[in-house]
Every structure is written in structure tokens, then in C-alpha cells.
Amino acid sequence: MLSNHLQNGIETAKLVWSRLPNTEEGGEEAHDAIGIAKKSDESSVESLDYEVVENYAYWEDQAQRGKLYVGYYVMVKWFVALLIGIGTGLAAVFINISVENFTGWKFALTFAIIQKSYVAGFLVYILINLALVYSSVSIITQFAPAAAGSGIPEIKGYLNGVDIHGILLFRTLIGKVFGSIGSVGGGLALGKEGPLVHTGACIASLLGQGGSTKYHLSSRWLQVFKSDRDRRDLVTCGCAAGVAAAFRAPVGGVLFALEEVTSWWRSQLMWRVFFTSAIVAVVVRTAMGWCKSGKCGHFGSGGFIIWDISGGQEDYSFEELLPMAVIGVIGGLLGALFNQLTFYIANWRRNYLHKKGNRVKIYEACLVSIITSLISFGLPLLRKCSACPESDNDSGVECPRPPGMDGNYVNFYCGKEKEYNDLATLFFNTQDDAIRNLFSAKTIHEFSAQSLLTFLVMFYTLAVVTFGTAVPAGQFVPGIMIGSTYGRLVGMFVVNVYKKLNIEEGTYALLGAASFLGGSMRMTVSLCVIMVEITNNLKLLPLIMLVLLISKAVGDAFNEGLYEEQARLRNIPLLESRPKYQMRKMTAKEACGRRVISFPRVVKVADVVSILQSNKHNGFPVIDHTRSGETLVIGLMLRSHVLVLLQSKADFQHSPLPSDSRGSRSIRHSLNEFVKPASSKGISIDAIHLSSDDLEMYIDLAPFLNPSPYIVPEDMSLTKVYNLFRQLGLRHIFVVPRPSRVIGLITRQDLLIEENEESATMELQSTSVRALHRDKKLVTRNEEAELPLLNGLLVQHTSG
């Protein structure tokens, strides 16, 4: 039965592709291009195979799977989701503990030395930052180049269907973790949240393939997920886990994965992503509870909510909506400017500076570290200290505190004990503590307008210059710091103008942070939930929504989001959610102007080697002929599958005639052999050694091709083709002439299936399809006749 079914699929495919156009131009082996990307030869990236290749090996594998195996498969998926949550949570805790302790020790040592000599303290501060940054850039340049940057554009490209080599390797994970510790601990104007998303994706990918075989850290019983489709789901879980661990915002992590990085979503994936994020929240909360006892050094006093402002402004008036809208406009303008500046500078780095080698990358990062240390240490020395406000035992705020301590009012270069330096409270402090100071609702007039403006200009400049250096770099926290600074400036203006006691500067700082992130990253729903989760103030939700919508609208008027700009800079061919307007006036035939080489069904090994060596195409139409001599395209053969056949040599034959396609010949390959490893580029044609006798042999490609690739008529609008390609995660689409006639129409009712409990069989509810099922023999008798394009599809569907 199985062999008959497979044979029927092969024969059906012949009829389906019988009207595929071909041309005699360019020789006998040249045929029209079908679904090949126009830049595939020049690009360093490839597409992923999300489509199921229903060849003989696939059907044999499906026939061997029973309900028990399906249950085991689902159980392992949930178990791997559990491991992803635990692994990402532990990685986030390790990174946070390391960063907080390195930063705390640095500030404590520096503050102890400056009690005796500011010059000596200044030198120690610079050297510690320089050592940390040097360790980070050395790890990236010498060990894991793919770990540079935030990694979110690369992961977004992967989930969009682009295979970028090296981004999910074990060494990339190690480089991301330890590189983030050095770069963030070294005081650079960047964050660890973006790298945590990449870290979660790496952990998910490694767990999905059972570990790393190169470093002998693998488990066979976890090696269940062999397809790119399964790996995509796991990497999606890892991205959500990274955001949940970075901000301790599990729901925000789920929405971030849905809104920002994934191109394909379904309800089953939602459940697993939600489960993974919940596990991360439990792991992080448990670790922080353990650290609160003092076992983790300087880490553990922040609580699960990072910047709790639940005791802030209770209500807002109608008059405040205008300045809040102004914050949204400022966020959109500054965010768009940030995206443009980082694009220009990163483009200059990529094309000129970084081409000079790793040594230049190291010099650049170290120079940026020295400049950042000079600014963060030197500028507060130019500010005069202010007297501490009267102490309020109920506020929980102490004044002053030494640098690096959790709280407000940092005493830095002050002559008296009860004084503080407002600029040092921002510059000479950890990022989390600086943001906590800006968000603080109980410290009115803590900062002067001059200090806030100085910090805004300098930190904005540092963030632009730092982003793009050869270190792991995220822009979430720097964006929050920039936005909260101008937000607090607007809040100070509103307090002075409206003269109302219930207006809090910290509220406007929060709205400013949301506006800048919305204007730069162009996220809305996920960012709104993240801001609510990290501040523990649900009352501000409508205001956050307002500024996010305004900032995104303003930013979209100038350029694309930060991650889209960076993906374009890295030549990652993203398919965005919306096709370009010009595609409405183009057809599928106009888009497929490139030519490809096709294979005959039975091809000589020497010809296969020659074709694979002469081009880089990854999909080849397979040509066969009917008894009357008519040319048929019977399916699509992937390059990776051809390489497997060449390497194994098991299917070589002496005869140029087709083998028995009805299944009497056993399949010598399992489905797993055709899967490309996630951590490598797969087999290369140059690595396959064939003797002169091997080159004279033949291969019958029919059992290994995809007999049912997706097709579109040649006059379909390119907009519809684009949506079909992106929503289904395709790699190739065949373009065919319009069929001559229609023999049936499938509606929603035809796709509804009911299960018969007595016979345990599945029956189609549609009476029209049942009628076709009864007339199956009549249709199959005419399989040699010329049939419309869709006829063969219905025969295959009803015979299953």
C-alpha cells in the first residue's frame, strides 16, 4: 500500500508539472528559473528548509511512527522547552551576578582610593574598565566573531528563514555570555538584554540538536528534532526566554517573540513559549531569593521587579496629555536619529575600519572604553555638590551613599558628608541604579536641568559611538537611560508650570524611556507590557500606550526600526510582514527572471558534479518525459539532498534507465541522513571524493525529490506570492502557466474531517470529495491523457 501511494504521488507530480514552461535558450540543460533568489550567488547566507519534503524517505519514516512515538515526540518537545527555560534563566543569573559584582567591586575600590587621591582612583577606574573591555573584545575577535553586537537582527533573520552560519554555535554562546560580562561590567554605554536574547536562542538550538558534538557535550536521546521547522520553534522559545530573563518580564518575553522576531506563529508554539518564559521567571526569582541572603555579593537587592515605581503618581489630569504627547514626539525624533547615526557609523566601520583586521577592532574598543571612563569620571568633578534633602524615614532613600550602592544621592567629590553629586548619581553608577534614580518618584528635584541635559547629550553620543564595536551590545537599557533622562526634563518643566503636587518627575521619566524605545525599535505591544512588568505600575498603561503609538508613528516617517536597519547593514535578506507597494503591479512571471539548471530524472554522476561545482543554486527542477516524449517537471531536488546521495554512493547504478519507482527497491537512506546539521554548513561538493568509475554511474532522483512543491500561476500578483512565501516559510515556489480548465473547487467544508470511532478512520465531510473518491478508478485510468494542472492533485488527495 505504501509503495502504491508513493508511486501515485510521483505519477501525480508528473501530471501536475506537465505544463511547466521551458525554453531552448542556453542549451539543452537550461530551463527557466523557478523560485531562486536573485542574489543567491552573491550572498553569504542561505535559506532554511521549513517546507516538508515528502519523498520516499519521509513517507517510510512516517509509516514507522505510531501514536506512542508521536506522544514521545510531543513530550520531548515540552521537556526541551523546560530545559531552555532553566538554562536561559541560569545564564541570565550568572551574567547579572558577574556584572553586578565586577561593577560593585570596581566602584568600591575606586571610591576607597579616591578618599586619598582622586588621580590614583581615576587611573584605577580606567584600568579596570579597560581590562574588562579588553577581555570582552578579545573573546569576540579571537574566539567567537558571531557573538558581536546584540544578535537580535541575526536571530530575527533566522526565524525569518535565513540561515546565517555561526550564530547558534556553542562558541557563540560562550562568547556571548563572557563577552557581555566584560563589556557591560566595563562601563560601556550598552546593555546585556539584547545579548541575552541571542544567548537564549543559542541554548535552545544546542538543546534541540542534543548538544555540541564538536566539544563532546551531546546527548543522543535529545537528538529528536532534525528539521529546520522544529529548530525554529525551539529558537523562538529561546528568544522569549532571553527577554523574560533580561527584564524579569515573562509575558513581555512571549509578546516580544511574537511581535518582533518571529515571522511564523501558531497556537501550539504560543503554549510552549509561554511555558518557557514562566520557567525562566521561576528560576530567576528563586536565584534572587537565594542571593538576598548575601551569598551573591553585590547582587540580589533589586527584587523581581527591576524598577518598582508602584508608589509613584496615582492619577493624571487632562492638561498633562499634551506634554506626554510631546515626549512621544521627542522619542520618535531621537529614536529615528539614533537609528540613522548608528547605521552610518556601523557602515563606515564595516567597510573601512574593521577590514583592517582584529587588532584594529581591539584598539577601537579600548579607545571607546577610555573615552567612556574619562567622561563618566571626569564630568561629575565639574559639578558642584548639593545638600541632601531632609531625611524621610518612610521614603526608604538614604542620602548620601557611596558609588555602586543601591539607591540615590551618590557622594562623589563632595566636601561635606551630607552632600551629593547629581551628575555622579547618573554617570558614576551602575545602569540599573542610574535608571532607578531617574524613575524614582520620591526624590523630587534630585537632579538639576543642567545635569540631565549634560548626561543626555554625552550618553546619547556614547551610545551611538559604542554600538557597533566588536563586543556584545544591547540597546534596551541605554535606550531606557536616554529616554528617561529627557522624560525627567519634561517632567521638571511640567511640575514648574502646572504647580500641582501630585505630578511626579519619575512618571515622565518612565514615559520618556518607553517613547525612545518605541521610536528606535518600533515595538508597541511587547514593549508596553515589558515597561509595565518592570515598573509594577499598571495605572500608567494608557499613558505608555499613548507615547508608544506617537513615537512609533513619528519614527516610521523617517526610517525603519533599529533591528531592520542593522539587518540591512549585515545584508540579511529579511522578508518583512508587508510587501512593497510596487509588488502590486508585478506578476510572478516578472519576478522569476533568473535561470537555473535542471536535472533529468536519471542523471549521470559526472553531470551532477559539474552542475554543483559551476553554480551555487540550492534547488533544481527534475525533468522527466512521458511515453509520447512530452517534457514533465516531476518535482524539486535540493542541493543538500544531492550531496548526501553523492557522498553515500549507495544509490549509484550502471543503467541510465529509471529504477523501479513502485517501491520494490528498498530505500537505503533514513530521513535523518538528509538533515543538515544546525551547527555547520553541511556537506560541500569539494569534500566529496569520487573515482573515475563513480563518475560514469547514474542516479535516479525520483525517490528523493520533493514531488509536491508549492506552485503559483504566472500571472499571480507578486504581492500574493510574497505573502504566500513569507507566511508558509517557503524556500522555492514554482511558477506555471494558467491551467486550461478546472475540475473541482475546494472549500472550507472540504477540509473538515470527522473521525469514525468504530473504524478509527478519518473521513472527509464533503460529499463532493466523497463522490470523487468513488470515481477514483475512472480518473486513474486516464493518467496518460493530457489533464489539467489540478487534476492530479485531486487524484492524489482522494486516493490517500
PDB file of N, CA and C in Angstrom, residues 12-91:
ATOM      1  N   THR A  12       1.495  11.504 -10.044  1.00  0.00           N
ATOM      2  CA  THR A  12       0.673  12.706  -9.953  1.00  0.00           C
ATOM      3  C   THR A  12       1.509  13.950 -10.177  1.00  0.00           C
ATOM      4  N   ALA A  13       2.715  13.951  -9.591  1.00  0.00           N
ATOM      5  CA  ALA A  13       3.590  15.105  -9.763  1.00  0.00           C
ATOM      6  C   ALA A  13       3.923  15.338 -11.227  1.00  0.00           C
ATOM      7  N   LYS A  14       4.093  14.228 -11.978  1.00  0.00           N
ATOM      8  CA  LYS A  14       4.373  14.378 -13.407  1.00  0.00           C
ATOM      9  C   LYS A  14       3.243  15.135 -14.098  1.00  0.00           C
ATOM     10  N   LEU A  15       2.013  14.775 -13.758  1.00  0.00           N
ATOM     11  CA  LEU A  15       0.876  15.430 -14.390  1.00  0.00           C
ATOM     12  C   LEU A  15       0.748  16.876 -13.937  1.00  0.00           C
ATOM     13  N   VAL A  16       1.051  17.115 -12.671  1.00  0.00           N
ATOM     14  CA  VAL A  16       0.921  18.477 -12.136  1.00  0.00           C
ATOM     15  C   VAL A  16       1.869  19.428 -12.838  1.00  0.00           C
ATOM     16  N   TRP A  17       3.099  18.980 -13.058  1.00  0.00           N
ATOM     17  CA  TRP A  17       4.110  19.887 -13.625  1.00  0.00           C
ATOM     18  C   TRP A  17       4.206  19.780 -15.153  1.00  0.00           C
ATOM     19  N   SER A  18       3.229  19.115 -15.769  1.00  0.00           N
ATOM     20  CA  SER A  18       3.337  18.866 -17.207  1.00  0.00           C
ATOM     21  C   SER A  18       3.320  20.151 -18.022  1.00  0.00           C
ATOM     22  N   ARG A  19       2.753  21.218 -17.479  1.00  0.00           N
ATOM     23  CA  ARG A  19       2.658  22.463 -18.229  1.00  0.00           C
ATOM     24  C   ARG A  19       3.671  23.502 -17.766  1.00  0.00           C
ATOM     25  N   LEU A  20       4.681  23.056 -17.038  1.00  0.00           N
ATOM     26  CA  LEU A  20       5.711  23.997 -16.612  1.00  0.00           C
ATOM     27  C   LEU A  20       6.482  24.491 -17.827  1.00  0.00           C
ATOM     28  N   PRO A  21       6.685  25.808 -17.991  1.00  0.00           N
ATOM     29  CA  PRO A  21       7.340  26.311 -19.184  1.00  0.00           C
ATOM     30  C   PRO A  21       8.818  25.984 -19.188  1.00  0.00           C
ATOM     31  N   ASN A  22       9.369  25.784 -20.377  1.00  0.00           N
ATOM     32  CA  ASN A  22      10.800  25.661 -20.516  1.00  0.00           C
ATOM     33  C   ASN A  22      11.195  26.307 -21.827  1.00  0.00           C
ATOM     34  N   THR A  23      12.459  26.501 -21.995  1.00  0.00           N
ATOM     35  CA  THR A  23      12.939  27.195 -23.171  1.00  0.00           C
ATOM     36  C   THR A  23      14.173  26.507 -23.682  1.00  0.00           C
ATOM     37  N   GLU A  24      14.428  26.662 -24.952  1.00  0.00           N
ATOM     38  CA  GLU A  24      15.606  26.066 -25.556  1.00  0.00           C
ATOM     39  C   GLU A  24      16.798  26.999 -25.485  1.00  0.00           C
ATOM     40  N   GLU A  25      16.579  28.215 -24.958  1.00  0.00           N
ATOM     41  CA  GLU A  25      17.671  29.162 -24.884  1.00  0.00           C
ATOM     42  C   GLU A  25      18.733  28.671 -23.935  1.00  0.00           C
ATOM     43  N   GLY A  26      19.979  28.831 -24.326  1.00  0.00           N
ATOM     44  CA  GLY A  26      21.078  28.499 -23.445  1.00  0.00           C
ATOM     45  C   GLY A  26      21.437  27.051 -23.454  1.00  0.00           C
ATOM     46  N   GLY A  27      20.982  26.258 -24.409  1.00  0.00           N
ATOM     47  CA  GLY A  27      21.373  24.855 -24.452  1.00  0.00           C
ATOM     48  C   GLY A  27      20.286  23.955 -23.937  1.00  0.00           C
ATOM     49  N   GLU A  28      20.529  22.661 -24.027  1.00  0.00           N
ATOM     50  CA  GLU A  28      19.519  21.673 -23.681  1.00  0.00           C
ATOM     51  C   GLU A  28      19.282  21.598 -22.186  1.00  0.00           C
ATOM     52  N   GLU A  29      20.274  21.946 -21.395  1.00  0.00           N
ATOM     53  CA  GLU A  29      20.130  21.788 -19.948  1.00  0.00           C
ATOM     54  C   GLU A  29      19.613  23.047 -19.272  1.00  0.00           C
ATOM     55  N   ALA A  30      19.383  24.107 -20.028  1.00  0.00           N
ATOM     56  CA  ALA A  30      18.949  25.366 -19.435  1.00  0.00           C
ATOM     57  C   ALA A  30      17.428  25.423 -19.439  1.00  0.00           C
ATOM     58  N   HIS A  31      16.883  25.797 -18.300  1.00  0.00           N
ATOM     59  CA  HIS A  31      15.434  25.941 -18.158  1.00  0.00           C
ATOM     60  C   HIS A  31      15.144  27.231 -17.406  1.00  0.00           C
ATOM     61  N   ASP A  32      13.891  27.636 -17.447  1.00  0.00           N
ATOM     62  CA  ASP A  32      13.521  28.870 -16.779  1.00  0.00           C
ATOM     63  C   ASP A  32      13.772  28.781 -15.291  1.00  0.00           C
ATOM     64  N   ALA A  33      14.107  29.902 -14.729  1.00  0.00           N
ATOM     65  CA  ALA A  33      14.348  29.942 -13.290  1.00  0.00           C
ATOM     66  C   ALA A  33      13.048  29.798 -12.546  1.00  0.00           C
ATOM     67  N   ILE A  34      13.119  29.087 -11.449  1.00  0.00           N
ATOM     68  CA  ILE A  34      11.919  28.845 -10.651  1.00  0.00           C
ATOM     69  C   ILE A  34      12.237  29.080  -9.187  1.00  0.00           C
ATOM     70  N   GLY A  35      11.749  30.191  -8.651  1.00  0.00           N
ATOM     71  CA  GLY A  35      11.843  30.417  -7.215  1.00  0.00           C
ATOM     72  C   GLY A  35      13.241  30.543  -6.666  1.00  0.00           C
ATOM     73  N   ILE A  36      14.219  31.004  -7.445  1.00  0.00           N
ATOM     74  CA  ILE A  36      15.572  31.144  -6.917  1.00  0.00           C
ATOM     75  C   ILE A  36      15.822  32.611  -6.631  1.00  0.00           C
ATOM     76  N   ALA A  37      16.350  32.903  -5.460  1.00  0.00           N
ATOM     77  CA  ALA A  37      16.599  34.288  -5.069  1.00  0.00           C
ATOM     78  C   ALA A  37      17.591  34.924  -6.027  1.00  0.00           C
ATOM     79  N   LYS A  38      17.377  36.176  -6.339  1.00  0.00           N
ATOM     80  CA  LYS A  38      18.193  36.834  -7.353  1.00  0.00           C
ATOM     81  C   LYS A  38      19.606  37.128  -6.868  1.00  0.00           C
ATOM     82  N   LYS A  39      19.835  37.077  -5.580  1.00  0.00           N
ATOM     83  CA  LYS A  39      21.164  37.360  -5.068  1.00  0.00           C
ATOM     84  C   LYS A  39      21.786  36.145  -4.414  1.00  0.00           C
ATOM     85  N   SER A  40      21.283  34.967  -4.760  1.00  0.00           N
ATOM     86  CA  SER A  40      21.752  33.777  -4.073  1.00  0.00           C
ATOM     87  C   SER A  40      23.209  33.488  -4.357  1.00  0.00           C
ATOM     88  N   ASP A  41      23.689  33.853  -5.557  1.00  0.00           N
ATOM     89  CA  ASP A  41      25.068  33.552  -5.882  1.00  0.00           C
ATOM     90  C   ASP A  41      26.025  34.454  -5.127  1.00  0.00           C
ATOM     91  N   GLU A  42      25.585  35.687  -4.867  1.00  0.00           N
ATOM     92  CA  GLU A  42      26.489  36.627  -4.233  1.00  0.00           C
ATOM     93  C   GLU A  42      26.367  36.629  -2.712  1.00  0.00           C
ATOM     94  N   SER A  43      25.280  36.116  -2.190  1.00  0.00           N
ATOM     95  CA  SER A  43      25.037  36.223  -0.755  1.00  0.00           C
ATOM     96  C   SER A  43      25.792  35.159   0.017  1.00  0.00           C
ATOM     97  N   SER A  44      26.160  35.518   1.232  1.00  0.00           N
ATOM     98  CA  SER A  44      26.874  34.576   2.088  1.00  0.00           C
ATOM     99  C   SER A  44      25.920  33.801   2.977  1.00  0.00           C
ATOM    100  N   VAL A  45      24.620  34.024   2.831  1.00  0.00           N
ATOM    101  CA  VAL A  45      23.633  33.328   3.641  1.00  0.00           C
ATOM    102  C   VAL A  45      22.753  32.482   2.731  1.00  0.00           C
ATOM    103  N   GLU A  46      22.096  31.513   3.325  1.00  0.00           N
ATOM    104  CA  GLU A  46      21.171  30.648   2.607  1.00  0.00           C
ATOM    105  C   GLU A  46      19.834  30.640   3.319  1.00  0.00           C
ATOM    106  N   SER A  47      18.838  30.117   2.630  1.00  0.00           N
ATOM    107  CA  SER A  47      17.519  29.981   3.235  1.00  0.00           C
ATOM    108  C   SER A  47      17.420  28.658   3.976  1.00  0.00           C
ATOM    109  N   LEU A  48      16.495  28.606   4.905  1.00  0.00           N
ATOM    110  CA  LEU A  48      16.239  27.383   5.659  1.00  0.00           C
ATOM    111  C   LEU A  48      15.094  26.609   5.012  1.00  0.00           C
ATOM    112  N   ASP A  49      15.112  25.301   5.170  1.00  0.00           N
ATOM    113  CA  ASP A  49      14.102  24.431   4.565  1.00  0.00           C
ATOM    114  C   ASP A  49      12.986  24.161   5.574  1.00  0.00           C
ATOM    115  N   TYR A  50      12.048  25.094   5.665  1.00  0.00           N
ATOM    116  CA  TYR A  50      10.901  24.894   6.544  1.00  0.00           C
ATOM    117  C   TYR A  50       9.847  23.997   5.907  1.00  0.00           C
ATOM    118  N   GLU A  51       9.876  23.862   4.593  1.00  0.00           N
ATOM    119  CA  GLU A  51       8.900  23.025   3.897  1.00  0.00           C
ATOM    120  C   GLU A  51       9.238  21.548   4.091  1.00  0.00           C
ATOM    121  N   VAL A  52       8.219  20.723   4.260  1.00  0.00           N
ATOM    122  CA  VAL A  52       8.401  19.288   4.410  1.00  0.00           C
ATOM    123  C   VAL A  52       8.604  18.662   3.031  1.00  0.00           C
ATOM    124  N   VAL A  53       9.708  17.953   2.850  1.00  0.00           N
ATOM    125  CA  VAL A  53       9.997  17.261   1.600  1.00  0.00           C
ATOM    126  C   VAL A  53       9.394  15.860   1.678  1.00  0.00           C
ATOM    127  N   GLU A  54       8.308  15.651   1.002  1.00  0.00           N
ATOM    128  CA  GLU A  54       7.563  14.390   1.111  1.00  0.00           C
ATOM    129  C   GLU A  54       8.086  13.370   0.099  1.00  0.00           C
ATOM    130  N   ASN A  55       9.326  12.950   0.275  1.00  0.00           N
ATOM    131  CA  ASN A  55       9.895  11.941  -0.611  1.00  0.00           C
ATOM    132  C   ASN A  55       9.721  10.549   0.007  1.00  0.00           C
ATOM    133  N   TYR A  56      10.341   9.550  -0.608  1.00  0.00           N
ATOM    134  CA  TYR A  56      10.182   8.176  -0.135  1.00  0.00           C
ATOM    135  C   TYR A  56      10.689   8.012   1.292  1.00  0.00           C
ATOM    136  N   ALA A  57      11.833   8.641   1.591  1.00  0.00           N
ATOM    137  CA  ALA A  57      12.388   8.518   2.938  1.00  0.00           C
ATOM    138  C   ALA A  57      11.433   9.111   3.970  1.00  0.00           C
ATOM    139  N   TYR A  58      10.770  10.220   3.621  1.00  0.00           N
ATOM    140  CA  TYR A  58       9.818  10.841   4.550  1.00  0.00           C
ATOM    141  C   TYR A  58       8.620   9.930   4.803  1.00  0.00           C
ATOM    142  N   TRP A  59       8.074   9.349   3.730  1.00  0.00           N
ATOM    143  CA  TRP A  59       6.896   8.506   3.915  1.00  0.00           C
ATOM    144  C   TRP A  59       7.231   7.215   4.667  1.00  0.00           C
ATOM    145  N   GLU A  60       8.417   6.670   4.441  1.00  0.00           N
ATOM    146  CA  GLU A  60       8.816   5.485   5.210  1.00  0.00           C
ATOM    147  C   GLU A  60       8.970   5.834   6.683  1.00  0.00           C
ATOM    148  N   ASP A  61       9.525   7.018   6.953  1.00  0.00           N
ATOM    149  CA  ASP A  61       9.680   7.436   8.341  1.00  0.00           C
ATOM    150  C   ASP A  61       8.320   7.643   8.998  1.00  0.00           C
ATOM    151  N   GLN A  62       7.368   8.231   8.271  1.00  0.00           N
ATOM    152  CA  GLN A  62       6.035   8.437   8.821  1.00  0.00           C
ATOM    153  C   GLN A  62       5.312   7.119   9.056  1.00  0.00           C
ATOM    154  N   ALA A  63       5.547   6.132   8.154  1.00  0.00           N
ATOM    155  CA  ALA A  63       4.882   4.843   8.308  1.00  0.00           C
ATOM    156  C   ALA A  63       5.364   4.091   9.541  1.00  0.00           C
ATOM    157  N   GLN A  64       6.595   4.341   9.952  1.00  0.00           N
ATOM    158  CA  GLN A  64       7.155   3.649  11.115  1.00  0.00           C
ATOM    159  C   GLN A  64       6.744   4.293  12.435  1.00  0.00           C
ATOM    160  N   ARG A  65       6.172   5.487  12.365  1.00  0.00           N
ATOM    161  CA  ARG A  65       5.802   6.194  13.586  1.00  0.00           C
ATOM    162  C   ARG A  65       4.378   5.830  13.996  1.00  0.00           C
ATOM    163  N   GLY A  66       4.199   5.409  15.202  1.00  0.00           N
ATOM    164  CA  GLY A  66       2.880   5.140  15.735  1.00  0.00           C
ATOM    165  C   GLY A  66       2.455   6.242  16.694  1.00  0.00           C
ATOM    166  N   LYS A  67       1.300   6.042  17.341  1.00  0.00           N
ATOM    167  CA  LYS A  67       0.815   7.035  18.288  1.00  0.00           C
ATOM    168  C   LYS A  67       1.735   7.176  19.493  1.00  0.00           C
ATOM    169  N   LEU A  68       2.391   6.079  19.866  1.00  0.00           N
ATOM    170  CA  LEU A  68       3.309   6.132  21.005  1.00  0.00           C
ATOM    171  C   LEU A  68       4.483   7.055  20.701  1.00  0.00           C
ATOM    172  N   TYR A  69       5.004   6.954  19.468  1.00  0.00           N
ATOM    173  CA  TYR A  69       6.138   7.807  19.100  1.00  0.00           C
ATOM    174  C   TYR A  69       5.705   9.276  19.037  1.00  0.00           C
ATOM    175  N   VAL A  70       4.509   9.525  18.530  1.00  0.00           N
ATOM    176  CA  VAL A  70       4.026  10.900  18.472  1.00  0.00           C
ATOM    177  C   VAL A  70       3.909  11.487  19.870  1.00  0.00           C
ATOM    178  N   GLY A  71       3.415  10.678  20.824  1.00  0.00           N
ATOM    179  CA  GLY A  71       3.348  11.136  22.202  1.00  0.00           C
ATOM    180  C   GLY A  71       4.720  11.402  22.786  1.00  0.00           C
ATOM    181  N   TYR A  72       5.663  10.529  22.486  1.00  0.00           N
ATOM    182  CA  TYR A  72       7.036  10.728  22.954  1.00  0.00           C
ATOM    183  C   TYR A  72       7.629  11.996  22.350  1.00  0.00           C
ATOM    184  N   TYR A  73       7.345  12.236  21.077  1.00  0.00           N
ATOM    185  CA  TYR A  73       7.863  13.405  20.378  1.00  0.00           C
ATOM    186  C   TYR A  73       7.359  14.691  21.034  1.00  0.00           C
ATOM    187  N   VAL A  74       6.072  14.735  21.333  1.00  0.00           N
ATOM    188  CA  VAL A  74       5.499  15.919  21.978  1.00  0.00           C
ATOM    189  C   VAL A  74       6.058  16.080  23.384  1.00  0.00           C
ATOM    190  N   MET A  75       6.213  14.982  24.101  1.00  0.00           N
ATOM    191  CA  MET A  75       6.744  15.047  25.464  1.00  0.00           C
ATOM    192  C   MET A  75       8.166  15.593  25.470  1.00  0.00           C
ATOM    193  N   VAL A  76       8.989  15.148  24.526  1.00  0.00           N
ATOM    194  CA  VAL A  76      10.361  15.643  24.454  1.00  0.00           C
ATOM    195  C   VAL A  76      10.381  17.131  24.112  1.00  0.00           C
ATOM    196  N   LYS A  77       9.446  17.579  23.282  1.00  0.00           N
ATOM    197  CA  LYS A  77       9.381  18.999  22.957  1.00  0.00           C
ATOM    198  C   LYS A  77       9.133  19.838  24.202  1.00  0.00           C
ATOM    199  N   TRP A  78       8.199  19.388  25.023  1.00  0.00           N
ATOM    200  CA  TRP A  78       7.919  20.132  26.253  1.00  0.00           C
ATOM    201  C   TRP A  78       9.088  20.035  27.223  1.00  0.00           C
ATOM    202  N   PHE A  79       9.743  18.900  27.257  1.00  0.00           N
ATOM    203  CA  PHE A  79      10.895  18.748  28.149  1.00  0.00           C
ATOM    204  C   PHE A  79      12.048  19.657  27.712  1.00  0.00           C
ATOM    205  N   VAL A  80      12.266  19.753  26.407  1.00  0.00           N
ATOM    206  CA  VAL A  80      13.306  20.658  25.915  1.00  0.00           C
ATOM    207  C   VAL A  80      12.931  22.108  26.202  1.00  0.00           C
ATOM    208  N   ALA A  81      11.644  22.443  26.098  1.00  0.00           N
ATOM    209  CA  ALA A  81      11.206  23.795  26.466  1.00  0.00           C
ATOM    210  C   ALA A  81      11.510  24.083  27.934  1.00  0.00           C
ATOM    211  N   LEU A  82      11.317  23.070  28.785  1.00  0.00           N
ATOM    212  CA  LEU A  82      11.668  23.208  30.200  1.00  0.00           C
ATOM    213  C   LEU A  82      13.165  23.465  30.365  1.00  0.00           C
ATOM    214  N   LEU A  83      13.986  22.696  29.646  1.00  0.00           N
ATOM    215  CA  LEU A  83      15.437  22.865  29.746  1.00  0.00           C
ATOM    216  C   LEU A  83      15.878  24.226  29.217  1.00  0.00           C
ATOM    217  N   ILE A  84      15.215  24.705  28.176  1.00  0.00           N
ATOM    218  CA  ILE A  84      15.547  26.029  27.641  1.00  0.00           C
ATOM    219  C   ILE A  84      15.284  27.107  28.694  1.00  0.00           C
ATOM    220  N   GLY A  85      14.137  27.003  29.370  1.00  0.00           N
ATOM    221  CA  GLY A  85      13.837  27.978  30.411  1.00  0.00           C
ATOM    222  C   GLY A  85      14.831  27.937  31.555  1.00  0.00           C
ATOM    223  N   ILE A  86      15.181  26.727  31.999  1.00  0.00           N
ATOM    224  CA  ILE A  86      16.141  26.605  33.104  1.00  0.00           C
ATOM    225  C   ILE A  86      17.516  27.121  32.670  1.00  0.00           C
ATOM    226  N   GLY A  87      17.966  26.691  31.470  1.00  0.00           N
ATOM    227  CA  GLY A  87      19.287  27.098  31.004  1.00  0.00           C
ATOM    228  C   GLY A  87      19.395  28.596  30.796  1.00  0.00           C
ATOM    229  N   THR A  88      18.394  29.204  30.179  1.00  0.00           N
ATOM    230  CA  THR A  88      18.433  30.645  29.948  1.00  0.00           C
ATOM    231  C   THR A  88      18.345  31.417  31.253  1.00  0.00           C
ATOM    232  N   GLY A  89      17.510  30.946  32.176  1.00  0.00           N
ATOM    233  CA  GLY A  89      17.431  31.612  33.478  1.00  0.00           C
ATOM    234  C   GLY A  89      18.741  31.563  34.229  1.00  0.00           C
ATOM    235  N   LEU A  90      19.402  30.407  34.227  1.00  0.00           N
ATOM    236  CA  LEU A  90      20.692  30.290  34.920  1.00  0.00           C
ATOM    237  C   LEU A  90      21.759  31.138  34.245  1.00  0.00           C
ATOM    238  N   ALA A  91      21.741  31.180  32.896  1.00  0.00           N
ATOM    239  CA  ALA A  91      22.704  32.026  32.185  1.00  0.00           C
ATOM    240  C   ALA A  91      22.492  33.496  32.521  1.00  0.00           C
TER     241      ALA A  91
END
